XYZ file of C-alpha atoms in Angstrom:
425
model
C 22.813 43.099 37.367
C 23.531 40.456 40.019
C 21.284 37.951 38.216
C 23.114 38.522 34.919
C 26.462 38.232 36.684
C 25.465 34.935 38.314
C 24.245 33.579 34.981
C 27.509 34.518 33.273
C 29.555 33.067 36.127
C 27.626 29.793 35.959
C 28.066 29.627 32.180
C 31.802 30.289 32.481
C 32.182 27.653 35.207
C 30.265 25.124 33.083
C 32.510 25.773 30.089
C 35.645 25.458 32.237
C 34.468 22.124 33.647
C 33.616 20.935 30.145
C 37.079 21.850 28.891
C 38.616 20.045 31.883
C 36.555 16.923 31.133
C 37.566 16.902 27.464
C 41.203 17.605 28.389
C 41.175 14.635 30.755
C 39.782 12.486 27.947
C 42.622 13.522 25.654
C 45.142 12.905 28.428
C 43.641 9.462 28.969
C 44.292 8.527 25.330
C 47.885 9.793 25.494
C 48.712 8.130 28.817
C 47.149 4.820 27.779
C 49.444 4.852 24.762
C 52.536 5.804 26.796
C 51.955 3.165 29.474
C 50.874 0.516 26.933
C 47.635 -0.252 28.727
C 45.965 -3.435 27.416
C 42.439 -3.450 26.057
C 42.460 -0.045 24.366
C 42.798 -1.378 20.800
C 45.534 1.111 19.935
C 45.685 4.878 20.262
C 43.429 5.508 17.235
C 40.674 3.216 18.509
C 41.083 4.616 22.015
C 40.788 8.170 20.714
C 37.719 7.287 18.674
C 35.947 5.599 21.581
C 36.788 8.431 23.971
C 35.455 10.988 21.492
C 32.270 9.037 20.872
C 31.556 8.640 24.567
C 32.889 11.817 26.162
C 32.069 14.600 23.705
C 28.248 14.212 23.564
C 27.933 13.696 27.315
C 30.213 16.647 28.076
C 28.345 18.910 25.664
C 25.051 18.040 27.348
C 26.517 18.612 30.805
C 27.875 22.031 29.830
C 24.583 23.006 28.190
C 22.511 21.948 31.196
C 24.797 23.674 33.714
C 24.919 26.869 31.650
C 21.227 27.042 30.738
C 19.839 25.641 34.031
C 22.428 26.591 36.665
C 19.930 26.123 39.519
C 19.288 22.544 38.429
C 22.050 20.329 39.886
C 21.695 17.694 37.156
C 24.116 19.459 34.806
C 26.750 19.909 37.498
C 26.363 16.303 38.689
C 26.729 15.080 35.117
C 29.945 17.057 34.650
C 31.329 15.664 37.921
C 30.498 12.109 36.781
C 32.247 12.674 33.443
C 35.370 14.065 35.141
C 35.548 11.095 37.502
C 35.016 8.660 34.625
C 37.436 10.175 32.099
C 40.281 10.994 34.490
C 43.405 8.976 33.466
C 44.324 8.270 37.073
C 45.491 4.669 36.578
C 48.058 5.366 33.806
C 49.266 8.503 35.584
C 49.791 6.602 38.835
C 51.812 4.007 36.921
C 53.999 6.731 35.448
C 54.395 8.597 38.721
C 54.840 5.912 41.373
C 56.143 2.938 39.368
C 58.309 4.701 36.760
C 59.364 8.013 38.366
C 59.030 6.993 42.040
C 56.584 9.757 42.954
C 58.509 12.614 41.342
C 55.731 13.784 38.986
C 53.405 16.622 40.061
C 49.798 16.061 41.206
C 50.306 12.379 41.883
C 48.379 12.769 45.130
C 45.415 14.253 43.231
C 45.386 11.327 40.805
C 45.440 8.978 43.803
C 42.482 10.763 45.426
C 40.408 10.697 42.214
C 41.330 7.036 41.606
C 39.669 6.079 44.888
C 36.521 8.159 44.258
C 34.568 5.294 42.686
C 32.070 5.370 45.621
C 31.289 9.016 44.801
C 30.728 7.978 41.171
C 28.000 5.556 42.283
C 26.545 8.107 44.694
C 26.360 10.800 42.006
C 24.710 8.459 39.488
C 22.109 7.557 42.114
C 21.386 11.202 42.901
C 21.208 11.988 39.172
C 18.391 9.475 38.736
C 16.406 10.563 41.779
C 16.720 14.301 41.018
C 15.536 13.969 37.407
C 14.104 16.090 35.788
C 13.835 19.353 37.759
C 16.651 18.743 40.260
C 14.431 18.931 43.343
C 13.560 16.377 45.985
C 9.946 15.210 46.522
C 7.683 17.798 48.092
C 5.266 17.334 50.966
C 5.797 14.870 53.788
C 8.554 13.037 51.912
C 10.729 16.123 51.484
C 12.495 15.998 54.858
C 13.253 12.228 54.777
C 14.464 12.571 51.164
C 16.747 15.474 52.098
C 18.177 13.560 55.071
C 18.732 10.482 52.875
C 20.455 12.522 50.144
C 22.794 14.263 52.606
C 23.554 10.996 54.387
C 24.252 9.245 51.072
C 26.678 12.000 50.087
C 28.481 11.757 53.428
C 28.795 7.976 53.101
C 30.218 8.399 49.590
C 32.733 10.988 50.756
C 33.802 8.876 53.727
C 34.268 5.796 51.544
C 36.252 7.821 48.999
C 38.706 9.006 51.671
C 41.026 6.039 51.191
C 43.097 7.908 48.598
C 43.431 10.925 50.896
C 44.592 8.746 53.809
C 47.159 6.872 51.703
C 48.482 10.080 50.108
C 48.803 11.705 53.539
C 50.713 8.668 54.852
C 53.256 8.877 52.047
C 53.631 5.113 51.532
C 51.956 4.702 48.146
C 52.110 1.325 46.396
C 50.623 0.970 42.919
C 49.922 -2.301 41.135
C 50.883 -2.938 37.505
C 47.357 -2.101 36.304
C 47.306 1.240 38.152
C 45.189 0.167 41.136
C 46.157 1.041 44.668
C 47.941 -1.854 46.405
C 47.692 -0.447 49.953
C 45.255 -2.352 52.141
C 42.274 -0.351 53.387
C 41.049 -0.324 56.962
C 38.192 -2.491 58.143
C 35.900 0.517 58.419
C 36.534 1.499 54.799
C 35.841 -2.048 53.626
C 32.536 -2.012 55.488
C 31.653 1.365 53.976
C 32.503 0.045 50.495
C 30.017 -2.795 50.973
C 27.432 -0.303 52.238
C 27.892 1.855 49.116
C 27.564 -1.096 46.727
C 24.524 -2.589 48.472
C 22.939 0.833 48.922
C 23.452 1.657 45.245
C 21.806 -1.563 44.092
C 18.930 -1.066 46.539
C 18.474 2.556 45.499
C 18.462 1.730 41.783
C 15.961 -1.074 42.365
C 13.712 1.247 44.356
C 13.990 3.876 41.619
C 12.910 1.363 38.986
C 9.960 0.301 41.144
C 8.876 3.930 41.602
C 8.966 4.600 37.847
C 6.027 2.278 37.100
C 3.376 4.228 39.060
C 5.127 7.516 38.268
C 4.743 6.974 34.534
C 1.167 5.727 34.847
C 0.120 8.865 36.742
C 2.246 11.296 34.706
C 0.741 13.454 31.998
C 1.665 16.224 29.621
C 5.212 17.507 29.714
C 6.371 15.337 32.603
C 5.255 12.195 30.788
C 7.283 13.260 27.746
C 10.319 13.845 29.967
C 9.999 10.338 31.358
C 9.804 8.982 27.810
C 13.116 10.626 27.008
C 14.694 9.237 30.179
C 13.435 5.718 29.535
C 14.541 5.887 25.897
C 18.100 6.840 26.873
C 18.211 4.234 29.633
C 16.891 1.575 27.247
C 19.548 2.359 24.632
C 22.228 2.258 27.320
C 21.089 -1.116 28.684
C 20.827 -2.629 25.187
C 24.332 -1.415 24.318
C 25.725 -2.894 27.532
C 24.010 -6.221 26.861
C 25.436 -6.225 23.348
C 28.965 -5.312 24.367
C 29.232 -7.404 27.528
C 27.192 -10.494 26.689
C 26.167 -10.871 23.040
C 29.550 -9.943 21.576
C 31.341 -12.388 23.864
C 28.841 -15.191 23.209
C 29.049 -14.764 19.445
C 32.796 -14.358 19.132
C 33.952 -16.307 22.156
C 37.680 -15.907 22.606
C 38.373 -14.805 19.046
C 41.611 -12.773 18.980
C 41.012 -9.054 19.122
C 37.222 -9.257 19.239
C 36.781 -7.773 22.696
C 39.051 -4.901 21.700
C 37.455 -4.042 18.391
C 36.604 -0.393 18.013
C 33.173 -1.176 16.605
C 32.003 -3.054 19.704
C 33.440 -0.368 21.957
C 31.792 2.347 19.884
C 28.385 0.713 20.309
C 28.819 0.603 24.081
C 30.123 4.167 24.270
C 27.338 5.483 22.037
C 24.780 3.734 24.195
C 26.374 5.209 27.301
C 26.315 8.685 25.762
C 22.645 8.273 24.796
C 21.499 8.439 28.426
C 22.900 11.911 29.279
C 21.860 13.213 25.856
C 18.256 12.096 26.387
C 18.292 13.481 29.922
C 19.558 16.805 28.596
C 16.746 17.023 26.059
C 14.201 16.221 28.751
C 15.544 18.777 31.235
C 15.719 21.534 28.616
C 12.185 20.613 27.452
C 13.022 21.154 23.790
C 10.316 19.852 21.424
C 9.433 16.940 23.665
C 6.366 16.158 21.579
C 8.641 15.007 18.735
C 9.901 11.971 20.684
C 7.474 9.561 19.018
C 8.558 10.846 15.631
C 12.247 10.366 16.521
C 11.642 6.809 17.745
C 9.630 6.059 14.604
C 12.392 7.335 12.319
C 15.139 5.448 14.170
C 13.226 2.172 14.052
C 12.133 2.566 10.429
C 15.575 3.452 9.070
C 17.161 0.638 11.073
C 14.707 -1.825 9.526
C 15.220 -0.359 6.050
C 19.000 -0.529 6.380
C 18.871 -4.159 7.506
C 16.493 -5.148 4.679
C 18.477 -3.370 1.982
C 21.786 -4.702 3.283
C 20.438 -8.248 3.268
C 18.957 -7.805 -0.187
C 22.208 -6.327 -1.512
C 24.239 -9.231 -0.153
C 21.717 -11.711 -1.577
C 21.853 -10.127 -5.024
C 25.649 -10.188 -5.025
C 25.683 -13.862 -4.061
C 23.023 -14.685 -6.645
C 24.847 -12.867 -9.428
C 28.217 -14.343 -8.479
C 27.297 -17.983 -7.898
C 24.176 -18.531 -10.022
C 24.070 -16.006 -12.846
C 26.931 -15.390 -15.275
C 27.520 -11.910 -13.891
C 30.813 -11.295 -12.152
C 32.812 -8.598 -10.393
C 31.918 -4.925 -10.734
C 28.976 -5.658 -13.032
C 27.223 -7.602 -10.269
C 27.864 -4.797 -7.792
C 26.502 -2.193 -10.229
C 23.352 -4.213 -10.930
C 22.734 -4.796 -7.217
C 23.242 -1.091 -6.513
C 20.706 -0.098 -9.179
C 18.148 -2.546 -7.788
C 18.647 -1.223 -4.251
C 18.315 2.378 -5.470
C 15.060 1.525 -7.262
C 13.616 -0.242 -4.218
C 14.626 2.353 -1.618
C 11.686 4.767 -1.835
C 8.888 2.158 -2.175
C 10.374 0.144 0.670
C 10.867 3.242 2.810
C 7.225 4.306 2.405
C 5.872 0.886 3.325
C 8.170 0.385 6.283
C 7.591 3.931 7.544
C 3.844 3.465 7.397
C 4.033 0.155 9.267
C 6.308 1.619 11.943
C 4.176 4.773 12.317
C 1.177 2.617 13.126
C 3.017 1.442 16.226
C 5.376 4.246 17.274
C 3.951 7.436 15.726
C 0.225 6.864 15.933
C -0.701 10.542 15.742
C 0.748 10.908 12.269
C -0.776 7.608 11.125
C -4.233 8.642 12.357
C -3.897 12.065 10.722
C -2.966 10.491 7.396
C -5.918 8.102 7.666
C -8.317 10.994 8.340
C -6.971 12.992 5.400
C -7.206 9.940 3.112
C -10.828 9.352 4.127
C -11.652 13.018 3.513
C -10.025 12.846 0.076
C -12.228 9.881 -0.807
C -15.382 11.718 0.311
C -14.282 14.851 -1.517
C -14.611 13.104 -4.881
C -18.308 12.507 -4.244
C -19.265 15.808 -2.556
C -20.724 18.648 -4.595
C -22.439 20.732 -1.904
C -20.190 23.634 -0.854
C -21.597 23.992 2.676
C -21.212 20.273 3.340
C -17.669 20.344 1.997
C -16.855 23.358 4.135
C -18.082 21.767 7.342
C -16.362 18.486 6.515
C -13.068 20.280 5.837
C -13.059 22.180 9.132
C -13.973 19.013 11.013
C -11.143 17.038 9.410
C -8.556 19.749 10.100
C -9.669 20.036 13.729
C -9.587 16.257 14.235
C -6.278 15.670 12.486
C -4.223 18.619 13.756
C -6.156 19.888 16.831
C -5.381 23.596 16.303
C -6.604 26.397 18.547
C -9.119 27.450 15.865
C -9.975 26.699 12.250
C -11.297 29.201 9.701
C -12.315 28.645 6.074
C -12.173 31.664 3.787
C -13.593 31.822 0.284
C -12.620 34.709 -2.019
C -15.207 37.447 -1.962
C -17.398 35.929 0.762
C -15.406 36.374 3.972
C -15.010 33.749 6.697
C -17.548 30.954 6.330
C -16.851 28.759 9.283
C -14.945 28.892 12.505
C -14.532 25.852 14.710
C -13.098 26.673 18.151
C -10.907 24.066 19.723
C -12.530 22.384 22.753
C -9.490 23.029 24.947
C -5.998 24.486 24.629
C -3.281 22.003 23.686
C -1.731 20.017 26.512
C 1.722 20.977 27.799
C 4.421 19.668 25.525
C 2.084 19.552 22.501
C 2.377 21.930 19.518
C -0.098 24.678 18.802
C -0.709 24.101 15.107
C -3.098 26.935 14.405
């Protein structure tokens, strides 16, 4: 009974934290609009970007905390989301600059506003604790535990600036919502320690991943694939939003605030916790190659068809005597006719690189089909069939049954399927 009660309590706490995180996201949109914060692109764009970024990450955090309450990754993820989505800056503007500290919970907003060191600390711990939420075993366990506790204490000490200012009562807020009170020398030193320590820790984590992936196998290797996939999408989205978009558009009015660019960055940011959630829950990890293959293939197909559609429209408009809606209709019919042939060819080319298992299986089946046309001996055909099925699908066993004769052949698998691989008997 106690185990069931703890599980229900953990699930309820996870849901409550998820609701709090989403509520803070909604409050952030409203307060940004009330305080006229620059860079949001309007309340509609702000709401869209907040939804795109916060909802998937929050859902994953709630699911992890509810399904794996002993694993701290879900709880850390929820804490990160709450720190990130809290509308502390706009609320501090309303409270201390507009209402002179008369609004409730202004001190709490001030404390959370200065918790950016804890944000960095929690992200660092999230990476090092992936995927099972435990520190390294063996001789490295004690040093790792001491380092984790010390890192948490440093983060808490550095985040105490908001508590000290709120306790002093003299709160000064800048126009952008940042705290204007000067910190002590010790806090400035601790801030530098947190920043340098975070960069050093992330660099060390990246260096450790190379041998870790090379020596990983089975389920753990698939978990690392999910982590690296999410991290890769996140980094690419950041590069696009921070560098490529600015280089392409320069200082074009409104470009940096466009909802599309923000959506790409927020989707990329949400991809990391989503991929981590899949890896921790260990749900169909063996399908990762298939997912990557489909994403790449449909991206290529979309780009090719979009380019072809635009080319046909330009050709019909400027070269051929076809104008307006007729040109659009003709181009649409051509694209519809080319979709399936193009999809098959692109999918096959992408599978050769990203989904090799399926490509090899299709090649084996195609070779067997060619031999089948020239085989007339039943026993030879039977042995060839069982061999092809075993090679292509690797089931636990293969049996061929002919009506009226009973089982004719059984080929036992040489070994049970590896962890994370399907049993396709």
